[in-house]
Short mmCIF file of N, CA and C in Angstrom, two decimals:
data_model
loop_
_atom_site.label_atom_id
_atom_site.label_comp_id
_atom_site.label_asym_id
_atom_site.label_seq_id
_atom_site.Cartn_x
_atom_site.Cartn_y
_atom_site.Cartn_z
N MET A 237 94.41 118.79 78.07
CA MET A 237 94.59 117.80 78.53
C MET A 237 92.91 117.49 79.31
N SER A 238 92.00 117.81 79.21
CA SER A 238 90.34 118.38 80.67
C SER A 238 91.17 118.57 81.36
N ASP A 239 89.22 118.78 82.11
CA ASP A 239 90.35 118.30 84.16
C ASP A 239 89.55 116.98 84.49
N PRO A 240 89.68 116.70 85.59
CA PRO A 240 89.19 115.87 85.67
C PRO A 240 87.51 115.98 86.17
N VAL A 241 87.21 114.72 86.60
CA VAL A 241 85.29 115.68 87.20
C VAL A 241 85.22 115.22 88.56
N ARG A 242 84.94 116.41 89.76
CA ARG A 242 85.51 115.78 91.10
C ARG A 242 84.45 114.64 91.71
N VAL A 243 84.35 114.64 92.00
CA VAL A 243 83.78 113.34 92.41
C VAL A 243 83.56 112.55 94.01
N ALA A 244 84.26 114.16 95.10
CA ALA A 244 84.23 113.82 97.26
C ALA A 244 84.42 115.16 96.56
N ASP A 245 84.18 116.10 98.52
CA ASP A 245 85.23 117.29 98.23
C ASP A 245 85.45 116.57 100.03
N THR A 246 85.36 115.53 100.10
CA THR A 246 86.26 114.99 100.64
C THR A 246 87.80 113.54 100.69
N PRO A 247 88.61 113.73 101.40
CA PRO A 247 88.97 112.07 100.51
C PRO A 247 88.74 111.69 101.14
N PHE A 248 88.88 110.31 100.98
CA PHE A 248 88.49 108.59 100.38
C PHE A 248 89.25 107.90 101.65
N ILE A 249 89.35 106.96 103.05
CA ILE A 249 89.91 106.09 103.96
C ILE A 249 90.12 105.76 103.74
N ILE A 250 90.90 104.72 103.52
CA ILE A 250 90.91 103.41 102.69
C ILE A 250 91.52 103.17 103.58
N GLU A 251 91.57 102.41 104.31
CA GLU A 251 92.94 100.74 104.81
C GLU A 251 93.53 100.67 104.28
N VAL A 252 94.68 100.57 103.52
CA VAL A 252 95.43 99.31 102.54
C VAL A 252 96.71 98.47 103.92
N GLU A 253 96.85 97.29 102.81
CA GLU A 253 97.48 96.07 102.99
C GLU A 253 98.88 96.71 102.97
N ALA A 254 99.89 96.83 104.13
CA ALA A 254 101.57 96.40 103.37
C ALA A 254 101.35 95.08 102.05
N GLY A 255 102.22 95.76 101.26
CA GLY A 255 102.63 94.78 100.04
C GLY A 255 102.14 94.99 98.91
N GLN A 256 100.80 95.93 99.00
CA GLN A 256 99.25 95.95 98.58
C GLN A 256 99.76 97.15 97.33
N THR A 257 98.91 96.94 95.29
CA THR A 257 99.06 98.01 95.19
C THR A 257 97.57 98.20 94.79
N TYR A 258 97.48 100.02 95.13
CA TYR A 258 96.48 100.35 94.63
C TYR A 258 96.64 100.99 93.40
N PHE A 259 95.20 101.51 92.34
CA PHE A 259 95.78 101.98 91.10
C PHE A 259 94.26 103.32 91.56
N TRP A 260 95.08 104.68 92.44
CA TRP A 260 93.83 106.03 91.70
C TRP A 260 93.19 106.39 90.91
N CYS A 261 92.01 106.88 90.88
CA CYS A 261 91.41 106.83 89.67
C CYS A 261 91.93 108.64 89.53
N ALA A 262 92.82 109.15 87.68
CA ALA A 262 92.44 110.33 88.88
C ALA A 262 91.72 111.04 87.53
N CYS A 263 90.72 110.61 87.07
CA CYS A 263 90.15 111.37 85.61
C CYS A 263 88.53 111.48 86.51
N GLY A 264 88.14 110.41 87.95
CA GLY A 264 86.90 110.30 88.06
C GLY A 264 85.97 110.00 87.87
N LEU A 265 86.13 109.48 86.39
CA LEU A 265 84.41 108.32 86.36
C LEU A 265 84.59 107.26 86.68
N SER A 266 85.70 106.74 87.93
CA SER A 266 85.58 105.58 87.86
C SER A 266 83.84 105.64 88.93
N THR A 267 83.51 104.34 88.70
CA THR A 267 82.08 103.38 89.58
C THR A 267 82.24 103.28 90.66
N ASN A 268 84.36 103.22 91.01
CA ASN A 268 84.77 101.82 92.38
C ASN A 268 86.11 102.71 93.01
N GLN A 269 85.20 104.45 93.20
CA GLN A 269 86.08 105.34 94.04
C GLN A 269 86.63 104.19 94.95
N PRO A 270 87.94 105.39 95.62
CA PRO A 270 89.13 106.07 94.23
C PRO A 270 89.82 105.27 93.33
N PHE A 271 89.44 104.00 93.31
CA PHE A 271 89.98 103.20 91.75
C PHE A 271 89.54 103.59 90.74
N CYS A 272 90.55 103.02 89.53
CA CYS A 272 90.15 102.57 88.84
C CYS A 272 89.63 101.90 88.38
N ASP A 273 88.59 102.11 87.13
CA ASP A 273 88.08 101.05 86.78
C ASP A 273 88.15 100.92 85.68
N GLY A 274 88.64 101.51 84.65
CA GLY A 274 88.91 101.55 82.93
C GLY A 274 88.39 102.38 82.89
N SER A 275 87.70 103.41 83.38
CA SER A 275 86.58 104.48 82.53
C SER A 275 88.04 105.42 82.23
N HIS A 276 88.89 105.54 82.01
CA HIS A 276 89.92 106.79 81.62
C HIS A 276 89.38 105.97 80.56
N ARG A 277 89.75 105.42 80.00
CA ARG A 277 90.40 104.78 78.41
C ARG A 277 89.64 105.82 77.47
N GLY A 278 90.11 106.24 76.69
CA GLY A 278 90.41 107.28 75.43
C GLY A 278 90.27 108.24 76.28
N SER A 279 90.66 108.61 76.98
CA SER A 279 91.20 109.89 77.79
C SER A 279 92.57 110.28 78.13
N ASP A 280 93.05 111.37 78.47
CA ASP A 280 94.54 111.46 78.08
C ASP A 280 94.57 111.15 79.54
N PHE A 281 93.50 110.83 80.81
CA PHE A 281 93.93 110.46 81.70
C PHE A 281 94.96 109.19 82.34
N THR A 282 95.72 108.58 83.06
CA THR A 282 95.84 107.33 83.66
C THR A 282 95.70 107.09 85.31
N PRO A 283 95.94 105.89 85.56
CA PRO A 283 95.35 105.73 86.99
C PRO A 283 97.32 106.33 88.13
N ILE A 284 96.89 106.49 88.76
CA ILE A 284 97.79 106.69 89.96
C ILE A 284 98.49 105.49 90.54
N GLN A 285 99.41 104.78 90.28
CA GLN A 285 99.87 103.73 91.04
C GLN A 285 100.38 103.99 92.82
N TYR A 286 99.47 103.11 93.84
CA TYR A 286 99.45 103.64 94.97
C TYR A 286 101.17 102.12 95.74
N GLU A 287 102.24 102.25 96.74
CA GLU A 287 102.82 100.88 96.66
C GLU A 287 102.21 101.03 98.62
N ALA A 288 101.60 100.26 99.88
CA ALA A 288 101.07 100.20 100.31
C ALA A 288 102.17 99.30 101.25
N THR A 289 103.51 100.97 102.05
CA THR A 289 104.64 99.90 101.90
C THR A 289 104.02 99.47 103.53
N GLU A 290 102.78 100.23 104.05
CA GLU A 290 102.71 99.73 105.59
C GLU A 290 101.29 99.54 105.70
N SER A 291 100.30 98.45 106.54
CA SER A 291 99.45 99.06 106.76
C SER A 291 98.71 99.74 107.62
N LYS A 292 97.63 100.38 107.35
CA LYS A 292 97.70 101.68 107.49
C LYS A 292 95.82 102.06 107.29
N ASN A 293 95.55 103.94 107.22
CA ASN A 293 94.74 104.13 107.14
C ASN A 293 95.25 105.52 105.91
N VAL A 294 94.59 105.67 104.85
CA VAL A 294 95.69 106.35 104.02
C VAL A 294 94.21 107.38 103.64
N PHE A 295 94.45 108.42 103.24
CA PHE A 295 93.63 109.39 102.32
C PHE A 295 93.24 109.54 101.56
N PHE A 296 92.77 108.70 100.78
CA PHE A 296 93.58 109.09 98.81
C PHE A 296 92.37 109.90 98.41
N CYS A 297 92.56 111.47 97.64
CA CYS A 297 91.80 112.78 97.45
C CYS A 297 91.09 112.15 96.53
N GLY A 298 89.70 112.92 96.98
CA GLY A 298 88.44 112.30 96.26
C GLY A 298 88.07 113.57 94.85
N CYS A 299 88.50 115.00 95.26
CA CYS A 299 88.83 115.98 94.72
C CYS A 299 89.38 115.94 93.08
N LYS A 300 89.93 115.45 93.30
CA LYS A 300 90.53 115.40 91.80
C LYS A 300 91.64 116.00 91.92
N ALA A 301 92.50 117.42 93.42
CA ALA A 301 93.52 118.68 92.76
C ALA A 301 94.31 118.56 93.89
N THR A 302 94.42 117.47 94.31
CA THR A 302 96.15 117.42 94.97
C THR A 302 96.62 117.48 93.78
N ALA A 303 97.93 117.70 95.00
CA ALA A 303 99.61 117.78 93.54
C ALA A 303 100.11 117.27 94.74
N THR A 304 99.77 115.94 95.30
CA THR A 304 100.63 115.04 96.32
C THR A 304 99.00 113.11 95.33
N GLN A 305 99.53 113.62 94.09
CA GLN A 305 97.73 112.06 93.53
C GLN A 305 99.63 110.94 94.16
N PRO A 306 98.25 109.94 94.75
CA PRO A 306 97.31 110.42 94.54
C PRO A 306 96.33 110.44 96.27
N LEU A 307 96.95 110.93 96.68
CA LEU A 307 96.93 111.41 98.63
C LEU A 307 96.05 112.92 98.99
N CYS A 308 95.04 113.22 99.64
CA CYS A 308 94.61 113.57 99.99
C CYS A 308 96.13 114.72 100.52
N ASP A 309 95.66 116.33 99.50
CA ASP A 309 96.15 117.32 100.64
C ASP A 309 95.76 118.95 100.75
N GLY A 310 94.76 118.22 100.44
CA GLY A 310 93.07 119.02 101.32
C GLY A 310 93.43 120.64 100.55
N SER A 311 93.19 120.37 98.82
CA SER A 311 93.03 120.90 98.29
C SER A 311 91.54 121.27 98.42
N HIS A 312 91.37 120.08 98.39
CA HIS A 312 89.03 120.51 98.69
C HIS A 312 88.00 121.24 99.75
N ASN A 313 89.24 121.51 100.09
CA ASN A 313 89.67 122.76 101.20
C ASN A 313 88.73 124.68 100.61
N LYS A 314 90.15 124.82 99.66
CA LYS A 314 91.01 125.74 98.84
C LYS A 314 89.55 126.34 97.99
N LYS A 315 89.24 127.33 97.94
CA LYS A 315 87.48 127.65 96.69
C LYS A 315 88.88 128.77 95.22
#
């Protein structure tokens, strides 16, 4: 599997709504970051589903290196 494209050096802070489903871009090619737009087609990547259980701000990973996909774990701070 190839490495994802690093989109940002910080997380995307998104206000999610309880009961909604979101699909996080794992490949880094989407033009609708941090969400999937289907740009991964033909690659080994698949989007990661996120189910919002409550309405709140969520930190979606922008560097694509997180171990807790789709949420930021601070990996963008590691060099």
